[in-house]
Every structure is written in C-alpha cells, then in structure tokens.
Amino acid sequence: MKETKRATFLVGTMAAGAILPFTAWGQKPMNILYIMSDDHSFQTISAYDNRLTETPNIDWIAQNGARFTNSFVANSLSGPSRACMLTGKHSHANGFTDNTKTFDGSQQTFPKLLQKAGYQTAIVGKWHLTSTPTGFDYWDVLVGQGDYYNPKFINNGTPVRRQGYVTNIIADMAIDWMDHKRDKTKPFCLLMHNKAPHRVWSPDTCDLDLYNDKVYPLPDNFYDNYEGRPAAAKQEMSIIKDMDLVYDNKMADKENEIHSNRWLEEAGRANYLHMTASQREQWDRHYEPIIRKFKEAGLTGKALAEWKYQRYMHDYMRVVHSVDRNVGRVIDYLRKSGLLENTLIVYTSDQGFYMGEHGWFDKRFMYETSFRTPLLMYLPGGKRGDIDAMVQNIDYAPTFLQLAGVKVPADIQGRSLLPLLKGEKKRGWRKSLYYHYYEFPAEHSVCKHYGVRTRRYSLIHFYDDINAWELYDLKNDPEQMHNLYGRPGTEKVTARLKKELLKLQEEYDDPIRNSPLAK
C-alpha cells in the first residue's frame, strides 16, 4: 500500500527472529506501557486482518511479541470497560455498570497496588470515568470524551487546553512523562489512553487525503434484516438510519442547507468551530468539494446508505493511521532510550467496533464483532506468536501485578496472562466467558443482556424491556445471522450452556442470577 512519507512513521527495525533475553527479570524491574485506543476494531489492525488497512507500528508488537486471537471484554462500553481493566472485576463487582455511573475511586485498583510496590504510575489521555483519577502519581486526562482538535485536559487537577491534534498530543505527553517527569530510579506503569478512533472519527489535517481513491468492500451482511433477533432489530446504531450526516459524515455546509438530528447537527457544527483558522482552512480544502458533490448527487435509499458507509470508513481509517503512527513514535522512544529490554508493551482497545457488519457502527452487543477486542503484548524474552486461550479485559490487572511481583488479591476476578506470555501451558484455563451489558434505555438503544461464550457456542439473554434468548453456533455461523434458540435438536446444548451460564454468575457473584428478569 502506497502512503505519503509524512503520514507514516515506522519504529526502528529489529532483526527478524531476534528475541530480547529474559535477563531483565531479576536484574531490572519490568516497566509497563499500556496503550489503549477507544473503539479500535480488530478488523482494522493488519496483524489481525489486512484487507482494510495497514498498521505497521501496532503490528510490530505482534511480530515481536504475542497476538491474542481470542481476546474479549466483559462489557462492551467505554467507561465500564475501563473500570473492568483497572479493577480486574466484572462491572457488577466494580460498580461502574454503564456510562451514567461515577467510578468509585476509593476502591482497589492495580495502579494503587503497583504504587505500594514502589512503581511510579501515570495516565495520559482518555479517562472517561467521571471521578478524579486515583492511584496515579501523575495524571493528565481529557475532559469527558475529549475533542479531536485543541482538546481540554485536566493536569493533576488543573484545567488546560492544548493546541493540536489529540492523538499527537497524547503521544507527546507519554514520551515527555517517560523522558522528563518520572523518577528514573523507579519502575513505571504508564497508561496511554487514546481518544481515537472514537466517534466522530475526525482525521488529522495531514491525513485528510489518505485513501481518497480507496473503495471499501461492503460487508456481506450490511443489509441484515435481523430475522429471529428482535433485540438486534431494536438498536439505533445503523449506518443507514442513525449515522448523522452533519455530525458523523461532516456535511456541515456553510450555506446551512444540510440538516440532521438537531442535537447532533449542533455538535457537528461546533466541532468545526473548535479548530484554529489554519486547521479550518485545511479541513475546508478537503471536505467542501465532498459537500458540494453530495448536494449535487441528491442520494437516497441504498445509494445514500453506501455513500455514508464509504465516508465513515475513509475517516475511520485515516484516524487509525494517526494512531498507528503515534504508537510507532512511542515504541521508537523506548528503543532509543534502552527501555525495550525491560518494558512490557500492551496494545488493545476498550472493546471491538462495527465496521458496517450487520449495517452498524458502535459496539455494545455480545455479538463477536464488539465482544472481541484486539490484544497484542510484547514481553522482553517472552512468547512470540499466537495465544489462543480465551482471555478477557479483567485479566489485565492480575497480569500487571504478577509481572511486578505483587500478590494478586483474592477478590480480583481475572486471571494473570503472565504464564501464557512466558510460553507456559497453564492447566485449568477457563473454557467459557461471561458477559453483561447494562446501559438501557440509552443512546443506540441496545437492550440489556448477559451471556456465556464457549469455544463453539454463544448463548445470550436479552432482558428487562424484552425477554429473548439467542443461541449461535460460532463454527458454522461466525457472523451470528441464525438464531438457533428453541430449534429442534438444540435442547442439549442449550441446557449445557444455561448450566455454564449459571455457574459463571455464581462464580462472579452477579446478582442478576436471583432476579426474576433472569428466569
């Protein structure tokens, strides 16, 4: 794939097949660099799938470390996912079940435990947990969701607006903290949390013209009719119906002739006003011809739906390109600073994301596309290659603690991935995963649901405003188009999965198991 030189940053090369020695263990404490992007789909990381885009810097982590091929979240929503990661506990146990909640910062988190063990801890970028960050020696976080251009931050309690593009700024902050602000006599744990590629997918000005000639293939189930899946039919995250022309597709014309959802239109036009004059000039150079052609075309029906899909994909891929470039900058800093030999590097997302599958954008559902999340880990001297164990974001906290030599508290519900990263075969690894989504009624109108996933099957119960079960054979129906629940011949597998579901609810002490809604 040909790309402009200014839009590409490749980390320093390492000889193919080279593995850094494990000598850092026992000689130097292991640092932790945890990079988490927001809504970065595994389909748009070329280490997983190179049909849509290339991410050479993120791929470096996979090429020199481990690629988890069965990585999942516990609750596919930004704030709850972050709370699960920090605590190592499912949403009902950490209290942050949906984005209307406020995270209880007084509770146990892995950064607090690392602090007690002598680590310096820091977080830069997106927080999105409402409460003030705790457990960090240094924190510099976006206000709320944050803006792509000239965003507001809170630096250890002090509000500050920074000029520039958010992904560049966060990488700058991460490098600056590692280079100038930390005590270099201590091991560190740095959480670098990108806003991107979260909605509304606004590219950096230098990336606006990337992929102009690219035509993205329409997913086979883009025009899904949701037969046999009533909860899927109720959602409001359709590219066709719910993707906003002004807010999402950036058709904020100066003539004020294009109108959409009132609140979203106002927000979309306000995003433009946040830019500097120079930024607006470059933005207009790219988008004004697109707006003009859109007005002239008068698109409706499928033509409009597919136009919106292409606009979405182009902007999303440009934003991902910036994420990848800045990941490369940070890894290159580690290499040049001699930190690669004793730093665990993690790249992940807070959850998966729909790139037009089922006709959707966003996440939330327990369906594979949003339930799965990318997870790549580079451990000096550790395993290189694929790890196919079923892992979940509640596993990150115990992994970091064990890496640091800290005893993992008994109430943490996740399991350490360190044995897997060291290439060991861990007996008794989980054979099923538990999921629970809570935010309804709310944006995108995804019903509350919980479920269990095994290697082959997925059983989901939608509840509260609806009472619907769904069963999928992931081997024969990986896209989850055919709900098998209640069909003749599925009685035994359904009973087995319901038994496993109840076992997990009891193991994790989820109170839903005793609710009439679960019956």
Short mmCIF file of C-alpha atoms in Angstrom, two decimals:
data_model
loop_
_atom_site.label_atom_id
_atom_site.label_comp_id
_atom_site.label_asym_id
_atom_site.label_seq_id
_atom_site.Cartn_x
_atom_site.Cartn_y
_atom_site.Cartn_z
CA MET A 1 0.00 0.00 0.00
CA LYS A 2 1.46 3.34 -1.04
CA GLU A 3 1.30 6.11 1.56
CA THR A 4 2.77 9.58 1.78
CA LYS A 5 6.01 9.83 3.71
CA ARG A 6 4.66 12.49 6.06
CA ALA A 7 1.82 10.19 7.11
CA THR A 8 3.93 7.19 8.03
CA PHE A 9 6.18 6.51 11.00
CA LEU A 10 7.89 3.16 11.33
CA VAL A 11 9.57 2.08 14.52
CA GLY A 12 13.25 1.21 14.49
CA THR A 13 13.81 -2.18 12.95
CA MET A 14 14.71 -5.30 14.89
CA ALA A 15 16.28 -8.26 13.14
CA ALA A 16 13.78 -10.88 12.15
CA GLY A 17 13.70 -13.69 14.68
CA ALA A 18 15.53 -11.69 17.32
CA ILE A 19 14.26 -12.18 20.89
CA LEU A 20 15.44 -9.98 23.70
CA PRO A 21 16.76 -12.08 26.59
CA PHE A 22 14.84 -12.69 29.77
CA THR A 23 17.77 -11.26 31.75
CA ALA A 24 15.74 -8.19 32.64
CA TRP A 25 13.88 -10.37 35.12
CA GLY A 26 15.77 -10.44 38.39
CA GLN A 27 18.06 -7.61 37.27
CA LYS A 28 15.71 -4.81 36.30
CA PRO A 29 12.09 -4.43 37.38
CA MET A 30 9.71 -4.62 34.44
CA ASN A 31 8.08 -1.38 33.31
CA ILE A 32 4.56 -1.44 31.91
CA LEU A 33 3.36 0.63 28.96
CA TYR A 34 -0.34 0.04 28.40
CA ILE A 35 -1.67 1.63 25.21
CA MET A 36 -5.44 1.52 24.84
CA SER A 37 -7.30 3.12 21.98
CA ASP A 38 -11.02 3.81 22.02
CA ASP A 39 -13.23 1.75 19.70
CA HIS A 40 -10.35 0.34 17.66
CA SER A 41 -11.77 -2.67 15.84
CA PHE A 42 -9.62 -5.75 15.41
CA GLN A 43 -10.67 -5.76 11.73
CA THR A 44 -8.62 -2.57 11.23
CA ILE A 45 -5.36 -3.85 12.69
CA SER A 46 -3.40 -5.59 9.98
CA ALA A 47 -1.86 -8.01 12.49
CA TYR A 48 -5.39 -9.46 12.60
CA ASP A 49 -6.75 -8.60 9.15
CA ASN A 50 -5.02 -6.63 6.40
CA ARG A 51 -7.93 -6.37 3.99
CA LEU A 52 -8.98 -2.89 5.11
CA THR A 53 -5.79 -1.11 6.18
CA GLU A 54 -2.17 -1.48 7.28
CA THR A 55 -0.91 -0.72 10.80
CA PRO A 56 2.83 -1.49 10.68
CA ASN A 57 3.73 0.03 14.05
CA ILE A 58 0.99 -1.70 16.01
CA ASP A 59 1.87 -4.87 14.10
CA TRP A 60 5.45 -4.59 15.42
CA ILE A 61 4.13 -5.56 18.84
CA ALA A 62 2.57 -8.71 17.38
CA GLN A 63 5.61 -9.55 15.26
CA ASN A 64 7.97 -9.28 18.23
CA GLY A 65 5.53 -10.45 20.88
CA ALA A 66 2.22 -12.23 21.29
CA ARG A 67 -1.05 -11.90 19.42
CA PHE A 68 -4.09 -12.98 21.41
CA THR A 69 -6.58 -14.48 18.97
CA ASN A 70 -9.41 -14.96 21.46
CA SER A 71 -9.45 -11.67 23.37
CA PHE A 72 -12.74 -10.33 24.72
CA VAL A 73 -14.23 -7.69 27.02
CA ALA A 74 -16.67 -8.07 29.90
CA ASN A 75 -18.99 -5.17 28.98
CA SER A 76 -18.58 -3.58 25.54
CA LEU A 77 -18.82 0.08 26.51
CA SER A 78 -16.11 2.65 27.15
CA GLY A 79 -16.41 3.56 30.84
CA PRO A 80 -17.39 0.10 32.10
CA SER A 81 -14.58 -1.50 30.09
CA ARG A 82 -12.04 0.85 31.68
CA ALA A 83 -13.37 0.06 35.14
CA CYS A 84 -13.04 -3.68 34.45
CA MET A 85 -9.46 -3.16 33.30
CA LEU A 86 -8.46 -1.11 36.36
CA THR A 87 -10.05 -3.40 38.94
CA GLY A 88 -9.81 -6.85 37.36
CA LYS A 89 -13.50 -7.28 38.16
CA HIS A 90 -16.75 -7.53 36.23
CA SER A 91 -19.00 -4.46 36.10
CA HIS A 92 -21.39 -5.53 38.84
CA ALA A 93 -18.40 -6.02 41.18
CA ASN A 94 -16.66 -2.69 40.49
CA GLY A 95 -19.92 -0.73 40.42
CA PHE A 96 -19.45 1.02 37.07
CA THR A 97 -22.07 -0.80 35.04
CA ASP A 98 -22.81 1.94 32.49
CA ASN A 99 -21.72 5.42 31.45
CA THR A 100 -24.27 7.15 33.71
CA LYS A 101 -22.32 5.97 36.76
CA THR A 102 -19.38 7.53 38.60
CA PHE A 103 -16.38 5.31 39.24
CA ASP A 104 -15.66 4.75 42.92
CA GLY A 105 -12.05 5.87 43.08
CA SER A 106 -11.64 4.68 46.66
CA GLN A 107 -11.75 1.02 45.62
CA GLN A 108 -8.80 -1.24 44.96
CA THR A 109 -7.17 -0.87 41.54
CA PHE A 110 -3.97 -2.29 40.09
CA PRO A 111 -2.26 1.17 39.86
CA LYS A 112 -2.73 1.61 43.64
CA LEU A 113 -1.22 -1.78 44.31
CA LEU A 114 1.71 -1.03 42.00
CA GLN A 115 2.27 2.27 43.82
CA LYS A 116 2.57 0.41 47.10
CA ALA A 117 5.14 -1.86 45.47
CA GLY A 118 7.32 1.10 44.52
CA TYR A 119 6.13 1.75 40.98
CA GLN A 120 5.58 5.21 39.55
CA THR A 121 2.16 5.29 37.93
CA ALA A 122 0.77 7.70 35.36
CA ILE A 123 -2.15 8.04 32.97
CA VAL A 124 -2.37 10.37 29.98
CA GLY A 125 -5.29 10.72 27.58
CA LYS A 126 -8.84 9.49 27.96
CA TRP A 127 -10.17 8.65 31.43
CA HIS A 128 -13.98 8.74 30.97
CA LEU A 129 -14.85 7.51 34.44
CA THR A 130 -16.28 10.82 35.75
CA SER A 131 -14.44 10.74 39.09
CA THR A 132 -10.95 12.12 39.71
CA PRO A 133 -8.24 9.57 38.84
CA THR A 134 -6.73 7.86 41.89
CA GLY A 135 -3.73 5.59 42.19
CA PHE A 136 -1.62 7.72 39.86
CA ASP A 137 1.43 9.80 40.73
CA TYR A 138 0.77 11.80 37.59
CA TRP A 139 -2.41 12.20 35.58
CA ASP A 140 -3.27 14.39 32.61
CA VAL A 141 -6.63 13.37 31.19
CA LEU A 142 -9.16 14.58 28.66
CA VAL A 143 -12.34 16.24 29.82
CA GLY A 144 -15.15 13.76 29.12
CA GLN A 145 -14.90 12.22 25.67
CA GLY A 146 -12.40 14.86 24.59
CA ASP A 147 -12.14 16.70 21.27
CA TYR A 148 -10.00 15.75 18.30
CA TYR A 149 -8.75 19.29 17.79
CA ASN A 150 -7.34 21.57 20.51
CA PRO A 151 -8.74 19.46 23.36
CA LYS A 152 -9.20 20.35 27.03
CA PHE A 153 -7.27 18.33 29.61
CA ILE A 154 -7.11 18.26 33.39
CA ASN A 155 -3.48 18.09 34.50
CA ASN A 156 -3.33 16.79 38.09
CA GLY A 157 -6.43 18.89 38.84
CA THR A 158 -5.62 21.95 36.73
CA PRO A 159 -7.65 22.55 33.53
CA VAL A 160 -5.60 23.27 30.41
CA ARG A 161 -6.38 23.47 26.70
CA ARG A 162 -3.71 22.21 24.34
CA GLN A 163 -3.36 23.22 20.72
CA GLY A 164 -3.03 20.49 18.12
CA TYR A 165 -4.44 17.09 17.23
CA VAL A 166 -5.38 14.88 20.16
CA THR A 167 -3.54 11.69 19.16
CA ASN A 168 -0.28 13.59 18.62
CA ILE A 169 -0.74 15.41 21.91
CA ILE A 170 -1.28 12.21 23.92
CA ALA A 171 1.82 10.59 22.41
CA ASP A 172 3.81 13.76 23.16
CA MET A 173 2.61 13.63 26.77
CA ALA A 174 3.52 9.96 27.14
CA ILE A 175 7.03 10.50 25.80
CA ASP A 176 7.52 13.66 27.84
CA TRP A 177 6.49 11.89 31.06
CA MET A 178 8.84 8.97 30.43
CA ASP A 179 11.71 11.26 29.42
CA HIS A 180 11.39 14.19 31.82
CA LYS A 181 8.76 13.80 34.53
CA ARG A 182 9.30 10.40 36.11
CA ASP A 183 11.85 9.27 38.67
CA LYS A 184 14.13 7.11 36.54
CA THR A 185 15.34 5.15 39.54
CA LYS A 186 11.92 3.51 39.85
CA PRO A 187 9.98 1.16 37.56
CA PHE A 188 6.95 2.72 35.94
CA CYS A 189 3.46 1.87 34.78
CA LEU A 190 2.13 4.29 32.17
CA LEU A 191 -1.39 4.11 30.79
CA MET A 192 -1.56 5.86 27.42
CA HIS A 193 -5.24 6.11 26.52
CA ASN A 194 -6.12 7.42 23.07
CA LYS A 195 -9.40 9.12 22.29
CA ALA A 196 -9.12 7.87 18.72
CA PRO A 197 -10.68 6.24 16.83
CA HIS A 198 -13.85 7.09 18.77
CA ARG A 199 -16.78 8.71 17.04
CA VAL A 200 -16.73 11.17 15.16
CA TRP A 201 -13.54 9.94 13.51
CA SER A 202 -12.01 13.34 12.69
CA PRO A 203 -8.65 12.87 10.89
CA ASP A 204 -5.51 14.88 11.47
CA THR A 205 -5.10 17.57 8.80
CA CYS A 206 -2.00 15.82 7.40
CA ASP A 207 -4.05 12.64 6.87
CA LEU A 208 -7.17 14.11 5.25
CA ASP A 209 -6.29 12.97 1.75
CA LEU A 210 -5.17 9.46 2.64
CA TYR A 211 -7.07 6.65 0.90
CA ASN A 212 -9.04 9.05 -1.32
CA ASP A 213 -9.18 6.50 -4.12
CA LYS A 214 -9.91 3.53 -1.89
CA VAL A 215 -13.32 1.85 -2.20
CA TYR A 216 -14.08 -0.29 0.86
CA PRO A 217 -15.97 -3.55 0.32
CA LEU A 218 -19.47 -3.66 1.73
CA PRO A 219 -19.83 -6.37 4.41
CA ASP A 220 -21.93 -9.31 3.24
CA ASN A 221 -24.50 -8.66 5.98
CA PHE A 222 -24.63 -4.86 5.59
CA TYR A 223 -28.33 -5.14 4.73
CA ASP A 224 -29.12 -7.54 7.57
CA ASN A 225 -32.89 -7.79 8.24
CA TYR A 226 -32.37 -9.14 11.81
CA GLU A 227 -34.76 -12.04 11.31
CA GLY A 228 -35.14 -14.02 14.54
CA ARG A 229 -33.20 -11.40 16.52
CA PRO A 230 -35.66 -8.88 17.99
CA ALA A 231 -33.06 -7.10 20.12
CA ALA A 232 -30.86 -6.53 17.08
CA ALA A 233 -33.85 -5.08 15.26
CA LYS A 234 -34.48 -2.56 18.10
CA GLN A 235 -30.99 -0.98 18.02
CA GLU A 236 -30.32 2.58 16.88
CA MET A 237 -26.76 2.25 15.60
CA SER A 238 -27.49 1.73 11.94
CA ILE A 239 -25.31 3.41 9.34
CA ILE A 240 -28.38 3.65 7.14
CA LYS A 241 -30.78 5.19 9.69
CA ASP A 242 -28.74 6.53 12.59
CA MET A 243 -25.38 7.75 11.27
CA ASP A 244 -25.74 11.53 11.21
CA LEU A 245 -24.90 13.45 8.04
CA VAL A 246 -23.53 16.52 9.81
CA TYR A 247 -22.09 15.05 12.99
CA ASP A 248 -20.68 11.78 11.66
CA ASN A 249 -20.25 12.38 7.93
CA LYS A 250 -19.13 16.01 8.40
CA MET A 251 -21.55 17.60 5.94
CA ALA A 252 -21.59 20.88 7.91
CA ASP A 253 -22.10 23.10 4.88
CA LYS A 254 -21.50 26.85 5.20
CA GLU A 255 -24.82 27.54 3.47
CA ASN A 256 -26.59 25.75 6.35
CA GLU A 257 -28.74 23.78 3.91
CA ILE A 258 -27.96 20.28 5.18
CA HIS A 259 -29.85 19.43 8.37
CA SER A 260 -30.00 16.35 10.55
CA ASN A 261 -30.73 15.42 14.15
CA ARG A 262 -30.86 18.77 15.96
CA TRP A 263 -28.50 17.92 18.82
CA LEU A 264 -26.07 16.05 16.63
CA GLU A 265 -26.09 18.75 13.97
CA GLU A 266 -25.29 21.40 16.56
CA ALA A 267 -22.47 19.26 17.94
CA GLY A 268 -21.10 18.60 14.47
CA ARG A 269 -21.02 22.28 13.58
CA ALA A 270 -19.45 23.11 16.97
CA ASN A 271 -16.60 20.65 16.29
CA TYR A 272 -15.63 22.79 13.30
CA LEU A 273 -15.61 25.94 15.42
CA HIS A 274 -13.13 24.38 17.87
CA MET A 275 -10.46 24.45 15.18
CA THR A 276 -7.92 27.16 14.56
CA ALA A 277 -8.08 29.20 11.34
CA SER A 278 -5.26 27.12 9.83
CA GLN A 279 -6.94 23.85 10.76
CA ARG A 280 -10.26 25.03 9.28
CA GLU A 281 -8.55 26.04 6.07
CA GLN A 282 -7.12 22.54 5.58
CA TRP A 283 -10.39 20.95 6.66
CA ASP A 284 -12.37 23.02 4.16
CA ARG A 285 -9.97 22.20 1.36
CA HIS A 286 -10.79 18.52 1.86
CA TYR A 287 -14.47 18.50 2.84
CA GLU A 288 -16.00 21.36 0.82
CA PRO A 289 -15.68 19.53 -2.52
CA ILE A 290 -17.23 16.43 -0.89
CA ILE A 291 -20.11 18.51 0.47
CA ARG A 292 -20.67 20.13 -2.93
CA LYS A 293 -20.76 16.78 -4.73
CA PHE A 294 -23.08 15.35 -2.08
CA LYS A 295 -25.57 18.16 -2.58
CA GLU A 296 -25.46 17.75 -6.34
CA ALA A 297 -25.97 13.98 -6.17
CA GLY A 298 -29.24 14.02 -4.21
CA LEU A 299 -28.67 10.49 -2.93
CA THR A 300 -31.44 8.39 -1.41
CA GLY A 301 -32.02 4.77 -0.40
CA LYS A 302 -29.18 2.31 -0.88
CA ALA A 303 -27.05 4.86 -2.71
CA LEU A 304 -27.16 7.14 0.34
CA ALA A 305 -26.52 4.25 2.74
CA GLU A 306 -23.46 3.11 0.84
CA TRP A 307 -22.18 6.67 0.46
CA LYS A 308 -22.39 7.09 4.25
CA TYR A 309 -20.53 3.80 4.71
CA GLN A 310 -17.68 4.91 2.46
CA ARG A 311 -17.42 8.29 4.23
CA TYR A 312 -17.33 6.51 7.60
CA MET A 313 -14.68 4.04 6.51
CA HIS A 314 -12.42 6.66 4.94
CA ASP A 315 -12.42 8.88 8.03
CA TYR A 316 -12.05 5.97 10.44
CA MET A 317 -9.05 4.57 8.55
CA ARG A 318 -7.38 7.98 8.49
CA VAL A 319 -7.80 8.29 12.23
CA VAL A 320 -6.40 4.78 12.73
CA HIS A 321 -3.40 5.74 10.59
CA SER A 322 -2.62 8.54 13.06
CA VAL A 323 -2.97 6.14 15.99
CA ASP A 324 -0.53 3.75 14.35
CA ARG A 325 1.97 6.49 13.57
CA ASN A 326 1.98 7.68 17.17
CA VAL A 327 2.30 4.15 18.54
CA GLY A 328 5.42 3.97 16.41
CA ARG A 329 6.76 7.19 17.90
CA VAL A 330 6.35 5.86 21.43
CA ILE A 331 7.91 2.47 20.68
CA ASP A 332 10.79 4.19 18.94
CA TYR A 333 11.36 6.31 22.06
CA LEU A 334 11.55 3.13 24.14
CA ARG A 335 14.04 1.61 21.71
CA LYS A 336 16.30 4.67 21.62
CA SER A 337 16.12 5.03 25.41
CA GLY A 338 17.12 1.43 26.07
CA LEU A 339 13.75 0.65 27.65
CA LEU A 340 12.65 -2.14 25.32
CA GLU A 341 14.71 -4.64 27.28
CA ASN A 342 12.58 -4.28 30.42
CA THR A 343 9.20 -2.89 29.35
CA LEU A 344 6.00 -4.82 28.73
CA ILE A 345 4.15 -3.13 25.88
CA VAL A 346 0.42 -3.74 25.54
CA TYR A 347 -1.82 -2.56 22.72
CA THR A 348 -5.55 -3.02 22.98
CA SER A 349 -8.91 -1.30 22.64
CA ASP A 350 -11.64 -0.78 25.21
CA GLN A 351 -13.82 -3.01 23.03
CA GLY A 352 -14.49 -4.08 19.47
CA PHE A 353 -16.37 -1.97 16.93
CA TYR A 354 -18.63 -2.49 13.92
CA MET A 355 -17.26 -1.54 10.53
CA GLY A 356 -20.58 -1.97 8.76
CA GLU A 357 -21.20 -5.57 9.85
CA HIS A 358 -24.96 -6.01 10.32
CA GLY A 359 -25.22 -2.48 8.90
CA TRP A 360 -23.84 -1.00 12.12
CA PHE A 361 -21.32 1.30 13.71
CA ASP A 362 -20.70 1.41 17.52
CA LYS A 363 -20.43 -1.61 19.85
CA ARG A 364 -22.39 -2.79 23.00
CA PHE A 365 -23.71 -6.16 21.79
CA MET A 366 -22.29 -9.51 22.88
CA TYR A 367 -22.03 -10.40 19.21
CA GLU A 368 -18.47 -11.29 18.24
CA THR A 369 -17.57 -8.05 16.44
CA SER A 370 -17.99 -5.90 19.55
CA PHE A 371 -17.37 -8.60 22.18
CA ARG A 372 -13.90 -9.29 20.77
CA THR A 373 -11.10 -6.78 21.23
CA PRO A 374 -7.55 -6.66 19.88
CA LEU A 375 -4.82 -7.59 22.34
CA LEU A 376 -1.11 -7.55 21.48
CA MET A 377 1.65 -7.87 24.08
CA TYR A 378 5.41 -7.55 23.77
CA LEU A 379 7.23 -9.06 26.75
CA PRO A 380 11.05 -8.98 26.54
CA GLY A 381 12.18 -12.57 26.20
CA GLY A 382 8.60 -13.78 26.23
CA LYS A 383 6.49 -15.76 23.82
CA ARG A 384 6.30 -14.78 20.19
CA GLY A 385 3.33 -15.88 18.14
CA ASP A 386 -0.34 -16.57 18.71
CA ILE A 387 -2.03 -17.31 22.03
CA ASP A 388 -5.47 -18.80 21.51
CA ALA A 389 -6.58 -19.03 25.14
CA MET A 390 -9.84 -17.21 25.85
CA VAL A 391 -8.87 -14.05 27.71
CA GLN A 392 -10.80 -11.04 28.93
CA ASN A 393 -10.02 -7.47 29.98
CA ILE A 394 -10.48 -8.41 33.64
CA ASP A 395 -7.22 -10.36 33.18
CA TYR A 396 -5.01 -7.30 32.67
CA ALA A 397 -4.85 -6.23 36.33
CA PRO A 398 -3.61 -9.56 37.71
CA THR A 399 -1.15 -9.81 34.80
CA PHE A 400 0.47 -6.48 35.64
CA LEU A 401 0.53 -7.27 39.34
CA GLN A 402 2.17 -10.66 38.87
CA LEU A 403 4.70 -9.14 36.46
CA ALA A 404 5.64 -6.64 39.18
CA GLY A 405 5.91 -9.35 41.83
CA VAL A 406 2.80 -8.15 43.66
CA LYS A 407 0.49 -10.70 45.22
CA VAL A 408 -2.82 -10.76 43.36
CA PRO A 409 -5.69 -10.10 45.80
CA ALA A 410 -8.18 -12.93 46.13
CA ASP A 411 -11.15 -10.74 45.16
CA ILE A 412 -9.77 -10.00 41.67
CA GLN A 413 -11.88 -11.99 39.23
CA GLY A 414 -9.46 -12.06 36.29
CA ARG A 415 -6.54 -14.43 35.75
CA SER A 416 -2.94 -13.48 35.09
CA LEU A 417 -1.80 -13.85 31.49
CA LEU A 418 1.86 -13.92 32.52
CA PRO A 419 2.23 -17.72 32.31
CA LEU A 420 0.82 -17.58 28.78
CA LEU A 421 3.20 -14.75 27.87
CA LYS A 422 6.12 -16.81 29.16
CA GLY A 423 5.09 -19.67 26.89
CA GLU A 424 3.87 -21.91 29.68
CA LYS A 425 0.82 -24.12 29.32
CA LYS A 426 -1.44 -23.19 32.15
CA ARG A 427 -3.62 -26.03 33.32
CA GLY A 428 -7.21 -25.35 34.19
CA TRP A 429 -7.56 -22.30 31.95
CA ARG A 430 -11.12 -21.08 31.53
CA LYS A 431 -13.33 -22.75 28.94
CA SER A 432 -16.04 -20.11 28.90
CA LEU A 433 -16.51 -16.34 29.21
CA TYR A 434 -19.16 -14.27 30.97
CA TYR A 435 -20.59 -11.01 29.61
CA HIS A 436 -23.09 -8.49 30.94
CA TYR A 437 -24.22 -5.22 29.30
CA TYR A 438 -26.44 -2.81 31.26
CA GLU A 439 -26.93 0.56 29.54
CA PHE A 440 -30.58 0.75 28.51
CA PRO A 441 -32.59 2.84 27.79
CA ALA A 442 -29.79 4.94 26.36
CA GLU A 443 -28.01 6.05 23.22
CA HIS A 444 -28.17 3.43 20.45
CA SER A 445 -30.98 1.55 22.20
CA VAL A 446 -29.20 -1.75 22.81
CA CYS A 447 -31.17 -3.89 25.26
CA LYS A 448 -29.67 -5.15 28.50
CA HIS A 449 -28.24 -8.60 28.13
CA TYR A 450 -25.88 -11.17 29.58
CA GLY A 451 -24.49 -14.38 28.22
CA VAL A 452 -21.89 -17.11 28.05
CA ARG A 453 -19.45 -17.94 25.27
CA THR A 454 -17.58 -21.19 24.84
CA ARG A 455 -15.18 -22.18 22.08
CA ARG A 456 -18.05 -23.06 19.79
CA TYR A 457 -21.27 -21.56 21.11
CA SER A 458 -22.67 -18.25 22.29
CA LEU A 459 -25.82 -18.04 24.40
CA ILE A 460 -27.30 -14.59 25.07
CA HIS A 461 -30.31 -13.48 27.13
CA PHE A 462 -31.80 -10.04 26.43
CA TYR A 463 -33.91 -8.91 29.36
CA ASP A 464 -35.73 -6.07 31.12
CA ASP A 465 -37.82 -4.48 28.34
CA ILE A 466 -37.60 -7.69 26.32
CA ASN A 467 -37.28 -11.40 27.09
CA ALA A 468 -35.39 -13.05 24.26
CA TRP A 469 -32.77 -15.79 24.12
CA GLU A 470 -30.30 -16.25 21.28
CA LEU A 471 -28.06 -19.23 20.55
CA TYR A 472 -25.30 -19.28 17.94
CA ASP A 473 -23.05 -21.99 16.57
CA LEU A 474 -19.90 -19.92 16.02
CA LYS A 475 -18.24 -22.65 13.98
CA ASN A 476 -20.98 -22.77 11.35
CA ASP A 477 -22.33 -19.23 11.75
CA PRO A 478 -19.46 -16.91 12.76
CA GLU A 479 -21.42 -13.82 11.65
CA GLN A 480 -24.28 -14.77 14.02
CA MET A 481 -27.05 -14.44 11.48
CA HIS A 482 -29.07 -17.51 12.51
CA ASN A 483 -30.53 -17.71 16.00
CA LEU A 484 -30.83 -21.38 16.88
CA TYR A 485 -32.54 -20.95 20.23
CA GLY A 486 -35.61 -23.15 20.55
CA ARG A 487 -34.96 -25.08 17.36
CA PRO A 488 -35.33 -28.86 17.47
CA GLY A 489 -32.04 -30.60 18.15
CA THR A 490 -30.55 -27.77 20.22
CA GLU A 491 -32.08 -28.79 23.55
CA LYS A 492 -28.98 -30.49 24.97
CA VAL A 493 -26.51 -27.78 24.00
CA THR A 494 -28.89 -25.11 25.30
CA ALA A 495 -29.25 -26.87 28.66
CA ARG A 496 -25.49 -27.28 28.91
CA LEU A 497 -24.88 -23.60 28.16
CA LYS A 498 -27.52 -22.43 30.62
CA LYS A 499 -25.86 -24.55 33.29
CA GLU A 500 -22.49 -23.00 32.45
CA LEU A 501 -24.03 -19.52 32.47
CA LEU A 502 -25.43 -20.01 35.96
CA LYS A 503 -22.09 -21.40 37.14
CA LEU A 504 -20.31 -18.25 35.96
CA GLN A 505 -22.93 -15.96 37.51
CA GLU A 506 -22.43 -17.78 40.82
CA GLU A 507 -18.62 -17.72 40.48
CA TYR A 508 -18.60 -13.97 39.83
CA ASP A 509 -21.49 -13.35 42.26
CA ASP A 510 -23.61 -11.46 39.75
CA PRO A 511 -26.93 -10.63 41.48
CA ILE A 512 -28.82 -10.96 38.19
CA ARG A 513 -28.95 -14.71 38.78
CA ASN A 514 -31.50 -14.17 41.55
CA SER A 515 -33.61 -11.65 39.63
CA PRO A 516 -36.99 -12.58 38.11
CA LEU A 517 -35.63 -10.95 34.92
CA ALA A 518 -33.16 -13.82 34.58
CA LYS A 519 -35.81 -16.51 34.58
#
